[in-house]
mmCIF file of C-alpha atoms and ligand atoms in Angstrom:
data_model
loop_
_atom_site.group_PDB
_atom_site.id
_atom_site.type_symbol
_atom_site.label_atom_id
_atom_site.label_comp_id
_atom_site.label_asym_id
_atom_site.label_seq_id
_atom_site.Cartn_x
_atom_site.Cartn_y
_atom_site.Cartn_z
ATOM 1 C CA UNK U 5 165.434 50.404 136.952
ATOM 2 C CA UNK U 6 168.192 48.731 134.655
ATOM 3 C CA UNK U 7 168.724 50.180 131.139
ATOM 4 C CA UNK U 8 167.843 48.063 128.161
ATOM 5 C CA UNK U 9 170.602 47.120 126.008
ATOM 6 C CA UNK U 10 170.949 48.287 122.005
ATOM 7 C CA UNK U 11 170.465 44.545 119.498
ATOM 8 C CA UNK U 12 171.764 45.115 116.235
ATOM 9 C CA UNK U 13 171.249 43.083 113.883
ATOM 10 C CA UNK U 14 171.987 42.856 110.185
ATOM 11 C CA UNK U 15 173.371 40.730 107.525
ATOM 12 C CA UNK U 16 171.958 40.172 103.593
ATOM 13 C CA UNK U 17 168.326 40.140 102.154
ATOM 14 C CA UNK U 18 166.291 37.074 102.803
ATOM 15 C CA UNK U 19 168.879 35.850 105.173
ATOM 16 C CA UNK U 20 165.840 34.919 107.198
ATOM 17 C CA UNK U 21 166.568 37.679 110.116
ATOM 18 C CA UNK U 22 161.900 38.213 110.425
ATOM 19 C CA UNK U 23 161.995 34.792 111.064
ATOM 20 C CA UNK U 24 165.381 34.436 113.802
ATOM 21 C CA UNK U 25 163.344 37.352 115.299
ATOM 22 C CA UNK U 26 159.588 36.796 115.044
ATOM 23 C CA UNK U 27 160.821 34.121 117.398
ATOM 24 C CA UNK U 28 163.620 36.325 119.731
ATOM 25 C CA UNK U 29 160.833 38.203 120.896
ATOM 26 C CA UNK U 30 158.688 34.582 121.057
ATOM 27 C CA UNK U 31 161.374 33.326 123.747
ATOM 28 C CA UNK U 32 162.483 35.835 125.515
ATOM 29 C CA UNK U 33 159.693 38.394 126.952
ATOM 30 C CA UNK U 34 162.162 40.939 127.834
ATOM 31 C CA UNK U 35 163.162 42.033 123.800
ATOM 32 C CA UNK U 36 161.265 44.225 122.487
ATOM 33 C CA UNK U 37 161.611 44.985 118.498
ATOM 34 C CA UNK U 38 162.020 48.482 117.195
ATOM 35 C CA UNK U 39 159.969 49.485 114.544
ATOM 36 C CA UNK U 40 161.478 50.684 111.667
ATOM 37 C CA UNK U 41 160.573 54.367 108.882
ATOM 38 C CA UNK U 42 160.619 53.334 105.743
ATOM 39 C CA UNK U 43 160.216 55.486 102.131
ATOM 40 C CA UNK U 44 159.474 51.987 100.194
ATOM 41 C CA UNK U 45 156.099 50.646 99.552
ATOM 42 C CA UNK U 46 154.798 47.888 101.843
ATOM 43 C CA UNK U 47 154.949 43.701 100.567
ATOM 44 C CA UNK U 48 151.801 42.105 100.336
ATOM 45 C CA UNK U 49 151.139 40.955 104.262
ATOM 46 C CA UNK U 50 152.909 43.604 106.234
ATOM 47 C CA UNK U 51 151.271 45.811 108.561
ATOM 48 C CA UNK U 52 152.030 49.268 109.029
ATOM 49 C CA UNK U 53 153.775 50.280 112.017
ATOM 50 C CA UNK U 54 154.575 46.664 113.014
ATOM 51 C CA UNK U 55 156.844 45.332 109.967
ATOM 52 C CA UNK U 56 157.230 49.009 109.439
ATOM 53 C CA UNK U 57 156.016 53.099 109.653
ATOM 54 C CA UNK U 58 155.880 53.221 106.069
ATOM 55 C CA UNK U 59 156.294 57.669 104.890
ATOM 56 C CA UNK U 60 156.929 59.065 101.942
ATOM 57 C CA UNK U 61 159.511 60.915 100.992
ATOM 58 C CA UNK U 62 158.734 64.803 102.838
ATOM 59 C CA UNK U 63 157.902 62.924 105.712
ATOM 60 C CA UNK U 64 160.952 61.150 106.036
ATOM 61 C CA UNK U 65 162.936 64.431 105.404
ATOM 62 C CA UNK U 66 160.749 65.692 107.668
ATOM 63 C CA UNK U 67 161.148 63.325 110.645
ATOM 64 C CA UNK U 68 165.725 63.386 110.039
ATOM 65 C CA UNK U 69 165.382 67.214 110.038
ATOM 66 C CA UNK U 70 163.843 67.316 114.055
ATOM 67 C CA UNK U 71 166.695 64.454 114.438
ATOM 68 C CA UNK U 72 163.532 61.891 114.892
ATOM 69 C CA UNK U 73 166.229 58.684 113.565
ATOM 70 C CA UNK U 74 168.729 57.374 116.254
ATOM 71 C CA UNK U 75 170.546 56.217 112.199
ATOM 72 C CA UNK U 76 169.139 55.974 109.119
ATOM 73 C CA UNK U 77 170.722 55.211 106.044
ATOM 74 C CA UNK U 78 169.324 54.411 101.812
ATOM 75 C CA UNK U 79 169.489 51.035 100.495
ATOM 76 C CA UNK U 80 168.388 49.836 97.531
ATOM 77 C CA UNK U 81 166.797 53.429 96.417
ATOM 78 C CA UNK U 82 165.085 53.667 99.827
ATOM 79 C CA UNK U 83 165.302 55.278 103.089
ATOM 80 C CA UNK U 84 165.015 53.265 106.688
ATOM 81 C CA UNK U 85 165.733 54.712 109.782
ATOM 82 C CA UNK U 86 165.411 54.003 113.213
ATOM 83 C CA UNK U 87 162.825 55.601 115.613
ATOM 84 C CA UNK U 88 164.617 57.620 118.518
ATOM 85 C CA UNK U 89 162.105 58.242 120.641
ATOM 86 C CA UNK U 90 160.735 54.192 120.040
ATOM 87 C CA UNK U 91 164.649 53.390 121.025
ATOM 88 C CA UNK U 92 165.253 55.697 124.143
ATOM 89 C CA UNK U 93 161.216 54.344 125.767
ATOM 90 C CA UNK U 94 162.383 50.669 125.781
ATOM 91 C CA UNK U 95 165.644 50.690 126.809
ATOM 92 C CA UNK U 96 164.551 53.152 129.413
ATOM 93 C CA UNK U 97 161.573 50.483 131.205
ATOM 94 C CA UNK U 98 163.896 47.902 131.139
ATOM 95 C CA UNK U 99 163.405 46.095 127.854
ATOM 96 C CA UNK U 100 166.886 44.984 125.504
ATOM 97 C CA UNK U 101 166.014 46.470 121.943
ATOM 98 C CA UNK U 102 166.660 44.760 118.885
ATOM 99 C CA UNK U 103 167.442 46.248 115.363
ATOM 100 C CA UNK U 104 167.268 45.126 112.055
ATOM 101 C CA UNK U 105 169.010 47.206 110.165
ATOM 102 C CA UNK U 106 172.044 47.666 107.126
ATOM 103 C CA UNK U 107 175.231 47.642 107.280
ATOM 104 C CA UNK U 108 175.020 51.590 107.430
ATOM 105 C CA UNK U 109 172.414 51.846 109.969
ATOM 106 C CA UNK U 110 175.115 49.291 112.074
ATOM 107 C CA UNK U 111 177.543 51.625 111.579
ATOM 108 C CA UNK U 112 176.051 54.738 112.959
ATOM 109 C CA UNK U 113 174.774 52.447 115.392
ATOM 110 C CA UNK U 114 178.027 51.306 116.815
ATOM 111 C CA UNK U 115 179.574 55.235 116.429
ATOM 112 C CA UNK U 116 176.812 56.789 119.305
ATOM 113 C CA UNK U 117 176.173 53.341 120.998
ATOM 114 C CA UNK U 118 179.399 51.759 121.757
ATOM 115 C CA UNK U 119 177.758 48.675 123.806
ATOM 116 C CA UNK U 120 175.051 47.538 121.521
ATOM 117 C CA UNK U 121 175.467 44.309 120.900
ATOM 118 C CA UNK U 122 176.041 43.969 116.720
ATOM 119 C CA UNK U 123 175.014 40.725 115.517
ATOM 120 C CA UNK U 124 175.506 39.869 111.116
ATOM 121 C CA UNK U 125 173.697 36.648 110.163
ATOM 122 C CA UNK U 126 174.462 35.085 107.430
ATOM 123 C CA UNK U 127 173.350 32.270 105.026
ATOM 124 C CA UNK U 128 175.290 28.484 105.088
ATOM 125 C CA UNK U 129 176.037 28.540 101.409
ATOM 126 C CA UNK U 130 175.484 31.062 98.834
ATOM 127 C CA UNK U 131 173.427 29.307 96.695
ATOM 128 C CA UNK U 132 170.893 28.363 100.499
ATOM 129 C CA UNK U 133 170.646 32.037 100.730
ATOM 130 C CA UNK U 134 170.292 32.685 96.310
ATOM 131 C CA UNK U 135 167.121 29.769 96.901
ATOM 132 C CA UNK U 136 165.899 31.784 100.076
ATOM 133 C CA UNK U 137 165.665 35.122 98.207
ATOM 134 C CA UNK U 138 163.802 33.140 94.898
ATOM 135 C CA UNK U 139 161.293 31.025 98.112
ATOM 136 C CA UNK U 140 160.664 34.674 98.979
ATOM 137 C CA UNK U 141 159.154 36.773 96.107
ATOM 138 C CA UNK U 142 157.955 38.491 96.790
ATOM 139 C CA UNK U 143 160.791 41.363 95.192
ATOM 140 C CA UNK U 144 160.522 41.948 91.150
ATOM 141 C CA UNK U 145 163.634 40.888 89.118
ATOM 142 C CA UNK U 146 165.039 43.619 88.863
ATOM 143 C CA UNK U 147 164.952 44.768 93.109
ATOM 144 C CA UNK U 148 166.262 40.503 93.334
ATOM 145 C CA UNK U 149 168.692 41.634 91.207
ATOM 146 C CA UNK U 150 169.733 45.476 92.989
ATOM 147 C CA UNK U 151 169.608 43.634 96.232
ATOM 148 C CA UNK U 152 172.182 40.009 95.867
ATOM 149 C CA UNK U 153 174.391 42.923 94.755
ATOM 150 C CA UNK U 154 173.900 44.542 98.006
ATOM 151 C CA UNK U 155 174.149 41.399 99.737
ATOM 152 C CA UNK U 156 177.743 40.993 98.084
ATOM 153 C CA UNK U 157 178.620 44.155 99.415
ATOM 154 C CA UNK U 158 177.534 43.080 103.045
ATOM 155 C CA UNK U 159 178.917 40.304 103.595
ATOM 156 C CA UNK U 160 182.388 43.053 103.741
ATOM 157 C CA UNK U 161 181.502 44.154 106.473
ATOM 158 C CA UNK U 162 180.721 41.335 108.445
ATOM 159 C CA UNK U 163 183.669 41.171 110.322
ATOM 160 C CA UNK U 164 183.103 44.896 112.288
ATOM 161 C CA UNK U 165 180.126 42.748 113.946
ATOM 162 C CA UNK U 166 181.236 41.546 117.084
ATOM 163 C CA UNK U 167 178.756 38.136 116.218
ATOM 164 C CA UNK U 168 178.202 36.382 112.983
ATOM 165 C CA UNK U 169 175.668 33.866 113.626
ATOM 166 C CA UNK U 170 175.300 31.290 110.987
ATOM 167 C CA UNK U 171 171.504 31.129 109.915
ATOM 168 C CA UNK U 172 171.338 26.981 109.039
ATOM 169 C CA UNK U 173 169.020 26.437 111.602
ATOM 170 C CA UNK U 174 166.200 28.716 112.726
ATOM 171 C CA UNK U 175 165.945 27.414 116.567
ATOM 172 C CA UNK U 176 169.437 26.906 116.885
ATOM 173 C CA UNK U 177 170.541 30.141 115.049
ATOM 174 C CA UNK U 178 168.498 32.010 117.549
ATOM 175 C CA UNK U 179 169.488 29.539 120.435
ATOM 176 C CA UNK U 180 172.418 31.210 119.852
ATOM 177 C CA UNK U 181 171.568 34.670 120.190
ATOM 178 C CA UNK U 182 170.206 33.667 122.658
ATOM 179 C CA UNK U 183 173.293 32.832 124.696
ATOM 180 C CA UNK U 184 175.312 36.117 122.887
ATOM 181 C CA UNK U 185 172.047 38.359 124.439
ATOM 182 C CA UNK U 186 172.766 36.535 127.510
ATOM 183 C CA UNK U 187 176.233 37.102 128.036
ATOM 184 C CA UNK U 188 175.735 41.198 127.258
ATOM 185 C CA UNK U 189 173.295 41.098 129.975
ATOM 186 C CA UNK U 190 175.921 39.652 132.597
ATOM 187 C CA UNK U 191 178.574 41.880 130.637
ATOM 188 C CA UNK U 192 176.466 45.518 132.211
ATOM 189 C CA UNK U 193 176.861 46.048 135.356
HETATM 190 P P1 LIG O 205 163.426 44.832 103.742
HETATM 191 O O1 LIG O 205 163.404 45.936 102.055
HETATM 192 O O2 LIG O 205 164.118 44.032 102.741
HETATM 193 O O3 LIG O 205 162.620 45.524 104.670
HETATM 194 O O4 LIG O 205 164.899 46.384 103.931
HETATM 195 C C1 LIG O 205 166.533 45.814 103.578
HETATM 196 C C2 LIG O 205 167.269 46.556 104.827
HETATM 197 O O5 LIG O 205 166.884 47.373 105.604
HETATM 198 C C3 LIG O 205 167.415 44.926 105.398
HETATM 199 O O6 LIG O 205 168.932 44.939 105.109
HETATM 200 C C4 LIG O 205 167.128 45.816 106.295
HETATM 201 O O7 LIG O 205 168.207 45.172 108.046
HETATM 202 C C5 LIG O 205 167.425 47.568 106.526
HETATM 203 N N1 LIG O 205 166.765 47.838 107.367
HETATM 204 C C6 LIG O 205 164.830 47.607 108.100
HETATM 205 N N2 LIG O 205 165.301 48.755 108.647
HETATM 206 C C7 LIG O 205 166.250 49.840 109.080
HETATM 207 C C8 LIG O 205 167.095 51.039 109.798
HETATM 208 O O8 LIG O 205 165.653 51.426 110.299
HETATM 209 N N3 LIG O 205 167.758 50.983 109.448
HETATM 210 C C9 LIG O 205 168.511 50.814 108.282
HETATM 211 N N4 LIG O 205 169.702 51.330 108.897
HETATM 212 N N5 LIG O 205 167.996 50.137 107.456
HETATM 213 C C10 LIG O 205 167.125 49.047 108.164
#
């Protein structure tokens, strides 16, 4: 069986990565989302092992020591990591695996998996991004401020990605990402 692709999606907080990924999975049944581990607390409505596997810092660090993460990073004072076994299992079953990870994680994945497809999602404008962040309303004012500061820094990494997609309209952006994935499928021998 043909081994699945690894697709890395990054972008500033609030740009709409979750919505895009949800729609991608609806439209392409071969895609699988790899649920990450995190030490951050669940947001209202977030489900364990669906949005994230929620871990204590001790649990997370034990998993790091065991080599359980393909990559891991500290984002806004919380730890996030991609489970190596989840990615491996899905890829060996022929599924293309989507990772939603920050720029530090993406850098690690690019080093480990040079043929990973990397996509950086941007908002149509700075103003629109700020509005989306406020609309989400799930973060405290302090958290929002630090996420904005991180987003400013992260934008500088867009050039390291193979593709930059503007999330101006969900269906259009998803269509563009599906075409990128299709092209990558053709490229794999
Ligand atoms: P949030 O707290 O908004 O869900 O995620 C914060 C940031 O962590 C986002 O940039 C998201 O892409 C990133 N992130 C989520 N899971 C992982 C992961 O497994 N590894 C890394 N490096 N970043 C992650």
